[in-house]
Amino acid sequence: EAGVVQSPRYKIIEKKQPVAFWCNPISGHNTLYWYLQNLGQGPELLIRYENEEAVDDSQLPKDRFSAERLKGVDSTLKIQPAELGDSAVYLCASSPLPGSEQFFGPGTRLTVL
Amino acid sequence: QQPVQSPQAVILREGEDAVINCSSSKALYSVHWYRQKHGEAPVFLMILLKGGEQKGHEKISASFNEKKQQSSLYLTASQLSYSGTYFCGTDSGSARQLTFGSGTQLTVLP
């Protein structure tokens, strides 16, 4: 069974530029999460989807971050414009049910110069 | 509120045991444990649900004391492959999503 797929794996941009991350969850997993992970820290939840509905986006900085999960499968996380402090690893995870084990993708390492 | 993990780091020799603790200030519905190797994704180890059950996975087991809002991960007879950063994630039940601790870095030496 294929795991969670994320692309790109690495991205280097200059500040004020836009960037987008893509995630394809495990087939059949209705719950999808986007996390941000800073070096030496645990993942921090940005947004959680149940199917195509964002059920918790309270931690998403909405002035510059946006996300969508059209058709309840793939998801895209966008930052526009990027700031230096956005440099981090962006992880996508999926689970078959809310609260059940989460399967993480390899992440996208973003560097903002 | 982020759970507190202790210790922050531990170094072991192969074959030694270790305990990693996770403590929350909130009432918990469940605790998840994940292991992350450098440059890789976190990998699920186990879930403990409210009820104080203890679970095991090969030589890795965990307990959950809901009264104290604490969980402990036990690694016995450590292997080199156990090296990595261990995260606990706590679920208070209302949101059904996890808040992760800052991790415990475990290094197993030959």
PDB file of C-alpha atoms in Angstrom:
ATOM      1  CA  GLU A   1       0.000   0.000   0.000  1.00  0.00           C
ATOM      2  CA  ALA A   2       1.376   3.398  -0.950  1.00  0.00           C
ATOM      3  CA  GLY A   3       2.036   5.802   1.870  1.00  0.00           C
ATOM      4  CA  VAL A   4       1.345   9.505   2.086  1.00  0.00           C
ATOM      5  CA  VAL A   5       2.961  11.298  -0.831  1.00  0.00           C
ATOM      6  CA  GLN A   6       4.202  14.875  -0.626  1.00  0.00           C
ATOM      7  CA  SER A   7       5.866  17.125  -3.136  1.00  0.00           C
ATOM      8  CA  PRO A   8       8.177  18.822  -3.506  1.00  0.00           C
ATOM      9  CA  ARG A   9      10.567  17.361  -0.946  1.00  0.00           C
ATOM     10  CA  TYR A  10      12.646  20.532  -0.817  1.00  0.00           C
ATOM     11  CA  LYS A  11      11.905  24.114  -1.750  1.00  0.00           C
ATOM     12  CA  ILE A  12      14.089  27.193  -1.567  1.00  0.00           C
ATOM     13  CA  ILE A  13      12.485  30.553  -2.224  1.00  0.00           C
ATOM     14  CA  GLU A  14      13.142  34.198  -1.517  1.00  0.00           C
ATOM     15  CA  LYS A  15      10.990  36.027   0.981  1.00  0.00           C
ATOM     16  CA  LYS A  16       7.777  37.509  -0.344  1.00  0.00           C
ATOM     17  CA  GLN A  17       7.531  34.786  -2.980  1.00  0.00           C
ATOM     18  CA  PRO A  18       4.572  32.370  -3.038  1.00  0.00           C
ATOM     19  CA  VAL A  19       4.978  28.628  -2.462  1.00  0.00           C
ATOM     20  CA  ALA A  20       2.677  25.623  -2.597  1.00  0.00           C
ATOM     21  CA  PHE A  21       2.901  22.127  -1.167  1.00  0.00           C
ATOM     22  CA  TRP A  22       0.942  19.137  -2.365  1.00  0.00           C
ATOM     23  CA  CYS A  23      -0.183  16.053  -0.439  1.00  0.00           C
ATOM     24  CA  ASN A  24      -1.796  12.815  -1.555  1.00  0.00           C
ATOM     25  CA  PRO A  25      -3.065  10.830   1.465  1.00  0.00           C
ATOM     26  CA  ILE A  26      -3.414   7.085   1.788  1.00  0.00           C
ATOM     27  CA  SER A  27      -6.366   5.838  -0.214  1.00  0.00           C
ATOM     28  CA  GLY A  28      -9.507   5.717   1.871  1.00  0.00           C
ATOM     29  CA  HIS A  29      -8.237   8.021   4.612  1.00  0.00           C
ATOM     30  CA  ASN A  30     -10.860  10.698   5.078  1.00  0.00           C
ATOM     31  CA  THR A  31      -8.911  12.670   7.684  1.00  0.00           C
ATOM     32  CA  LEU A  32      -5.986  14.785   6.508  1.00  0.00           C
ATOM     33  CA  TYR A  33      -3.675  16.982   8.570  1.00  0.00           C
ATOM     34  CA  TRP A  34      -1.097  19.620   7.737  1.00  0.00           C
ATOM     35  CA  TYR A  35       1.607  20.169  10.327  1.00  0.00           C
ATOM     36  CA  LEU A  36       4.556  22.493  10.628  1.00  0.00           C
ATOM     37  CA  GLN A  37       7.704  21.166  12.288  1.00  0.00           C
ATOM     38  CA  ASN A  38      10.554  23.400  13.375  1.00  0.00           C
ATOM     39  CA  LEU A  39      13.985  21.968  14.076  1.00  0.00           C
ATOM     40  CA  GLY A  40      14.079  20.186  17.415  1.00  0.00           C
ATOM     41  CA  GLN A  41      10.343  20.497  17.967  1.00  0.00           C
ATOM     42  CA  GLY A  42       7.292  18.324  17.602  1.00  0.00           C
ATOM     43  CA  PRO A  43       4.802  18.773  14.767  1.00  0.00           C
ATOM     44  CA  GLU A  44       2.333  21.637  15.215  1.00  0.00           C
ATOM     45  CA  LEU A  45      -1.088  21.296  13.679  1.00  0.00           C
ATOM     46  CA  LEU A  46      -2.026  23.870  11.044  1.00  0.00           C
ATOM     47  CA  ILE A  47      -5.278  22.459   9.715  1.00  0.00           C
ATOM     48  CA  ARG A  48      -7.353  19.285   9.799  1.00  0.00           C
ATOM     49  CA  TYR A  49      -9.748  18.096   7.116  1.00  0.00           C
ATOM     50  CA  GLU A  50     -12.556  15.611   7.319  1.00  0.00           C
ATOM     51  CA  ASN A  51     -13.178  14.768   3.681  1.00  0.00           C
ATOM     52  CA  GLU A  52     -13.245  18.171   1.960  1.00  0.00           C
ATOM     53  CA  GLU A  53     -14.283  20.134   5.057  1.00  0.00           C
ATOM     54  CA  ALA A  54     -11.713  22.024   7.124  1.00  0.00           C
ATOM     55  CA  VAL A  55     -12.889  21.177  10.650  1.00  0.00           C
ATOM     56  CA  ASP A  56     -10.101  22.980  12.489  1.00  0.00           C
ATOM     57  CA  ASP A  57      -7.998  25.748  10.974  1.00  0.00           C
ATOM     58  CA  SER A  58      -7.579  27.770  14.149  1.00  0.00           C
ATOM     59  CA  GLN A  59      -3.774  27.475  14.024  1.00  0.00           C
ATOM     60  CA  LEU A  60      -3.477  28.461  10.374  1.00  0.00           C
ATOM     61  CA  PRO A  61      -2.131  32.028   9.894  1.00  0.00           C
ATOM     62  CA  LYS A  62      -4.882  33.033   7.527  1.00  0.00           C
ATOM     63  CA  ASP A  63      -3.309  36.293   6.432  1.00  0.00           C
ATOM     64  CA  ARG A  64      -0.731  34.386   4.406  1.00  0.00           C
ATOM     65  CA  PHE A  65      -1.581  30.690   4.560  1.00  0.00           C
ATOM     66  CA  SER A  66      -4.373  28.927   2.721  1.00  0.00           C
ATOM     67  CA  ALA A  67      -5.278  25.313   2.139  1.00  0.00           C
ATOM     68  CA  GLU A  68      -7.745  23.346   0.127  1.00  0.00           C
ATOM     69  CA  ARG A  69      -8.784  19.757  -0.270  1.00  0.00           C
ATOM     70  CA  LEU A  70     -10.893  19.553  -3.359  1.00  0.00           C
ATOM     71  CA  LYS A  71     -12.910  16.353  -3.793  1.00  0.00           C
ATOM     72  CA  GLY A  72     -11.767  15.203  -0.371  1.00  0.00           C
ATOM     73  CA  VAL A  73      -8.572  13.525  -1.561  1.00  0.00           C
ATOM     74  CA  ASP A  74      -5.457  15.545  -2.472  1.00  0.00           C
ATOM     75  CA  SER A  75      -4.671  18.704  -0.582  1.00  0.00           C
ATOM     76  CA  THR A  76      -2.616  21.816  -1.253  1.00  0.00           C
ATOM     77  CA  LEU A  77      -1.124  24.182   1.306  1.00  0.00           C
ATOM     78  CA  LYS A  78      -0.086  27.618   0.074  1.00  0.00           C
ATOM     79  CA  ILE A  79       1.909  30.456   1.570  1.00  0.00           C
ATOM     80  CA  GLN A  80       1.743  33.889   0.005  1.00  0.00           C
ATOM     81  CA  PRO A  81       3.887  35.805   0.640  1.00  0.00           C
ATOM     82  CA  ALA A  82       6.502  33.711   2.421  1.00  0.00           C
ATOM     83  CA  GLU A  83       8.465  35.177   5.334  1.00  0.00           C
ATOM     84  CA  LEU A  84      11.846  34.179   6.741  1.00  0.00           C
ATOM     85  CA  GLY A  85      10.149  32.635   9.782  1.00  0.00           C
ATOM     86  CA  ASP A  86       8.218  30.209   7.571  1.00  0.00           C
ATOM     87  CA  SER A  87      11.344  28.113   7.044  1.00  0.00           C
ATOM     88  CA  ALA A  88      10.441  24.688   8.448  1.00  0.00           C
ATOM     89  CA  VAL A  89       9.352  21.207   7.442  1.00  0.00           C
ATOM     90  CA  TYR A  90       5.719  20.959   6.385  1.00  0.00           C
ATOM     91  CA  LEU A  91       4.280  17.545   7.098  1.00  0.00           C
ATOM     92  CA  CYS A  92       1.089  16.033   5.771  1.00  0.00           C
ATOM     93  CA  ALA A  93      -0.550  13.128   7.571  1.00  0.00           C
ATOM     94  CA  SER A  94      -3.688  11.083   7.072  1.00  0.00           C
ATOM     95  CA  SER A  95      -5.723   8.739   9.213  1.00  0.00           C
ATOM     96  CA  PRO A  96      -8.657   6.449   8.529  1.00  0.00           C
ATOM     97  CA  LEU A  97     -10.697   7.943  11.378  1.00  0.00           C
ATOM     98  CA  PRO A  98     -10.496  11.083  13.539  1.00  0.00           C
ATOM     99  CA  GLY A  99      -8.254  10.351  16.508  1.00  0.00           C
ATOM    100  CA  SER A 100      -6.800   7.140  15.112  1.00  0.00           C
ATOM    101  CA  GLU A 101      -3.178   6.521  14.196  1.00  0.00           C
ATOM    102  CA  GLN A 102      -1.710   9.005  11.791  1.00  0.00           C
ATOM    103  CA  PHE A 103       0.464   8.171   8.810  1.00  0.00           C
ATOM    104  CA  PHE A 104       2.923  10.900   7.928  1.00  0.00           C
ATOM    105  CA  GLY A 105       4.391  11.811   4.593  1.00  0.00           C
ATOM    106  CA  PRO A 106       8.111  12.582   4.177  1.00  0.00           C
ATOM    107  CA  GLY A 107       7.501  16.318   4.423  1.00  0.00           C
ATOM    108  CA  THR A 108       8.561  19.355   2.423  1.00  0.00           C
ATOM    109  CA  ARG A 109      11.563  21.216   3.749  1.00  0.00           C
ATOM    110  CA  LEU A 110      11.049  24.917   3.029  1.00  0.00           C
ATOM    111  CA  THR A 111      13.889  27.390   3.171  1.00  0.00           C
ATOM    112  CA  VAL A 112      13.030  31.074   2.829  1.00  0.00           C
ATOM    113  CA  LEU A 113      15.998  33.312   2.014  1.00  0.00           C
TER     114      LEU A 113
ATOM    115  CA  GLN B   1      -1.303  23.192  25.953  1.00  0.00           C
ATOM    116  CA  GLN B   2       1.741  21.243  24.803  1.00  0.00           C
ATOM    117  CA  PRO B   3       2.539  18.079  26.804  1.00  0.00           C
ATOM    118  CA  VAL B   4       5.874  17.982  28.594  1.00  0.00           C
ATOM    119  CA  GLN B   5       8.296  15.190  27.769  1.00  0.00           C
ATOM    120  CA  SER B   6      11.206  14.050  29.883  1.00  0.00           C
ATOM    121  CA  PRO B   7      14.035  13.534  29.578  1.00  0.00           C
ATOM    122  CA  GLN B   8      14.904  15.758  26.632  1.00  0.00           C
ATOM    123  CA  ALA B   9      17.683  13.423  25.602  1.00  0.00           C
ATOM    124  CA  VAL B  10      19.082  10.070  26.666  1.00  0.00           C
ATOM    125  CA  ILE B  11      22.090   8.053  25.571  1.00  0.00           C
ATOM    126  CA  LEU B  12      22.126   4.292  26.052  1.00  0.00           C
ATOM    127  CA  ARG B  13      24.300   1.325  25.287  1.00  0.00           C
ATOM    128  CA  GLU B  14      22.762  -1.463  23.241  1.00  0.00           C
ATOM    129  CA  GLY B  15      20.808  -3.767  25.537  1.00  0.00           C
ATOM    130  CA  GLU B  16      20.007  -1.134  28.164  1.00  0.00           C
ATOM    131  CA  ASP B  17      16.519   0.021  29.103  1.00  0.00           C
ATOM    132  CA  ALA B  18      14.955   3.483  28.904  1.00  0.00           C
ATOM    133  CA  VAL B  19      11.787   5.220  30.028  1.00  0.00           C
ATOM    134  CA  ILE B  20      10.340   8.318  28.374  1.00  0.00           C
ATOM    135  CA  ASN B  21       7.634  10.271  30.147  1.00  0.00           C
ATOM    136  CA  CYS B  22       4.847  12.478  28.827  1.00  0.00           C
ATOM    137  CA  SER B  23       2.795  14.703  31.080  1.00  0.00           C
ATOM    138  CA  SER B  24      -0.206  16.881  30.307  1.00  0.00           C
ATOM    139  CA  SER B  25      -2.026  19.587  32.246  1.00  0.00           C
ATOM    140  CA  LYS B  26      -5.305  18.664  30.541  1.00  0.00           C
ATOM    141  CA  ALA B  27      -7.563  15.653  30.923  1.00  0.00           C
ATOM    142  CA  LEU B  28      -6.735  13.211  28.175  1.00  0.00           C
ATOM    143  CA  TYR B  29      -8.716  10.851  26.011  1.00  0.00           C
ATOM    144  CA  SER B  30      -5.719   9.206  24.423  1.00  0.00           C
ATOM    145  CA  VAL B  31      -1.969   9.368  24.046  1.00  0.00           C
ATOM    146  CA  HIS B  32      -0.093   8.518  20.849  1.00  0.00           C
ATOM    147  CA  TRP B  33       3.602   7.681  20.575  1.00  0.00           C
ATOM    148  CA  TYR B  34       5.671   8.242  17.432  1.00  0.00           C
ATOM    149  CA  ARG B  35       9.332   7.797  16.564  1.00  0.00           C
ATOM    150  CA  GLN B  36      11.108  10.033  14.061  1.00  0.00           C
ATOM    151  CA  LYS B  37      14.535   9.329  12.641  1.00  0.00           C
ATOM    152  CA  HIS B  38      16.631  12.188  11.357  1.00  0.00           C
ATOM    153  CA  GLY B  39      15.294  13.538   8.081  1.00  0.00           C
ATOM    154  CA  GLU B  40      12.388  11.108   8.023  1.00  0.00           C
ATOM    155  CA  ALA B  41       8.679  11.209   8.781  1.00  0.00           C
ATOM    156  CA  PRO B  42       7.332  10.355  12.236  1.00  0.00           C
ATOM    157  CA  VAL B  43       6.267   6.716  12.452  1.00  0.00           C
ATOM    158  CA  PHE B  44       3.378   5.558  14.618  1.00  0.00           C
ATOM    159  CA  LEU B  45       4.236   3.259  17.529  1.00  0.00           C
ATOM    160  CA  MET B  46       1.054   2.917  19.559  1.00  0.00           C
ATOM    161  CA  ILE B  47      -2.099   4.535  20.927  1.00  0.00           C
ATOM    162  CA  LEU B  48      -3.218   4.323  24.528  1.00  0.00           C
ATOM    163  CA  LEU B  49      -6.825   5.081  25.300  1.00  0.00           C
ATOM    164  CA  LYS B  50      -8.365   6.336  28.513  1.00  0.00           C
ATOM    165  CA  GLY B  51      -8.622   3.406  30.886  1.00  0.00           C
ATOM    166  CA  GLY B  52      -5.016   2.997  32.001  1.00  0.00           C
ATOM    167  CA  GLU B  53      -4.209   0.171  29.654  1.00  0.00           C
ATOM    168  CA  GLN B  54      -0.714  -0.875  28.899  1.00  0.00           C
ATOM    169  CA  LYS B  55       0.299  -1.797  25.394  1.00  0.00           C
ATOM    170  CA  GLY B  56       3.274  -3.540  23.969  1.00  0.00           C
ATOM    171  CA  HIS B  57       5.025  -3.623  20.637  1.00  0.00           C
ATOM    172  CA  GLU B  58       7.952  -6.073  20.586  1.00  0.00           C
ATOM    173  CA  LYS B  59      10.262  -4.684  23.259  1.00  0.00           C
ATOM    174  CA  ILE B  60       8.532  -1.326  23.367  1.00  0.00           C
ATOM    175  CA  SER B  61       5.562  -0.871  25.671  1.00  0.00           C
ATOM    176  CA  ALA B  62       3.667   2.040  27.188  1.00  0.00           C
ATOM    177  CA  SER B  63       1.306   2.876  29.989  1.00  0.00           C
ATOM    178  CA  PHE B  64      -1.299   5.592  30.466  1.00  0.00           C
ATOM    179  CA  ASN B  65      -2.373   6.926  33.847  1.00  0.00           C
ATOM    180  CA  GLU B  66      -5.443   9.033  33.113  1.00  0.00           C
ATOM    181  CA  LYS B  67      -5.739  10.264  36.705  1.00  0.00           C
ATOM    182  CA  LYS B  68      -2.267  11.741  36.569  1.00  0.00           C
ATOM    183  CA  GLN B  69      -2.601  12.637  32.871  1.00  0.00           C
ATOM    184  CA  GLN B  70       0.687  10.918  32.227  1.00  0.00           C
ATOM    185  CA  SER B  71       2.025   8.318  29.866  1.00  0.00           C
ATOM    186  CA  SER B  72       5.332   6.490  29.863  1.00  0.00           C
ATOM    187  CA  LEU B  73       7.083   4.677  27.031  1.00  0.00           C
ATOM    188  CA  TYR B  74       9.299   1.756  28.030  1.00  0.00           C
ATOM    189  CA  LEU B  75      12.100   0.529  25.786  1.00  0.00           C
ATOM    190  CA  THR B  76      13.715  -2.675  26.983  1.00  0.00           C
ATOM    191  CA  ALA B  77      16.939  -4.208  25.733  1.00  0.00           C
ATOM    192  CA  SER B  78      17.491  -1.274  23.373  1.00  0.00           C
ATOM    193  CA  GLN B  79      18.647  -1.949  19.835  1.00  0.00           C
ATOM    194  CA  LEU B  80      20.593   0.376  17.580  1.00  0.00           C
ATOM    195  CA  SER B  81      17.453   0.792  15.481  1.00  0.00           C
ATOM    196  CA  TYR B  82      15.670   2.402  18.425  1.00  0.00           C
ATOM    197  CA  SER B  83      17.687   5.574  17.988  1.00  0.00           C
ATOM    198  CA  GLY B  84      15.588   8.570  17.034  1.00  0.00           C
ATOM    199  CA  THR B  85      13.361  11.220  18.524  1.00  0.00           C
ATOM    200  CA  TYR B  86      10.266  10.028  20.351  1.00  0.00           C
ATOM    201  CA  PHE B  87       7.187  12.225  20.438  1.00  0.00           C
ATOM    202  CA  CYS B  88       4.061  11.843  22.463  1.00  0.00           C
ATOM    203  CA  GLY B  89       0.883  13.331  21.073  1.00  0.00           C
ATOM    204  CA  THR B  90      -2.049  13.984  23.363  1.00  0.00           C
ATOM    205  CA  ASP B  91      -5.724  14.079  22.488  1.00  0.00           C
ATOM    206  CA  SER B  92      -8.038  15.766  24.971  1.00  0.00           C
ATOM    207  CA  GLY B  93     -11.013  14.204  23.259  1.00  0.00           C
ATOM    208  CA  SER B  94     -13.021  17.224  22.182  1.00  0.00           C
ATOM    209  CA  ALA B  95     -11.049  18.027  19.049  1.00  0.00           C
ATOM    210  CA  ARG B  96      -9.865  14.493  18.204  1.00  0.00           C
ATOM    211  CA  GLN B  97      -6.490  15.785  17.135  1.00  0.00           C
ATOM    212  CA  LEU B  98      -3.040  15.704  18.610  1.00  0.00           C
ATOM    213  CA  THR B  99      -0.837  18.172  20.408  1.00  0.00           C
ATOM    214  CA  PHE B 100       2.743  16.935  20.289  1.00  0.00           C
ATOM    215  CA  GLY B 101       5.469  17.304  22.881  1.00  0.00           C
ATOM    216  CA  SER B 102       8.875  18.642  21.957  1.00  0.00           C
ATOM    217  CA  GLY B 103      10.368  15.160  21.806  1.00  0.00           C
ATOM    218  CA  THR B 104      12.966  13.005  23.518  1.00  0.00           C
ATOM    219  CA  GLN B 105      16.119  12.282  21.560  1.00  0.00           C
ATOM    220  CA  LEU B 106      17.241   8.707  22.144  1.00  0.00           C
ATOM    221  CA  THR B 107      20.687   7.557  21.055  1.00  0.00           C
ATOM    222  CA  VAL B 108      21.658   3.904  21.316  1.00  0.00           C
ATOM    223  CA  LEU B 109      25.375   3.225  21.070  1.00  0.00           C
ATOM    224  CA  PRO B 110      26.997  -0.131  20.245  1.00  0.00           C
TER     225      PRO B 110
END
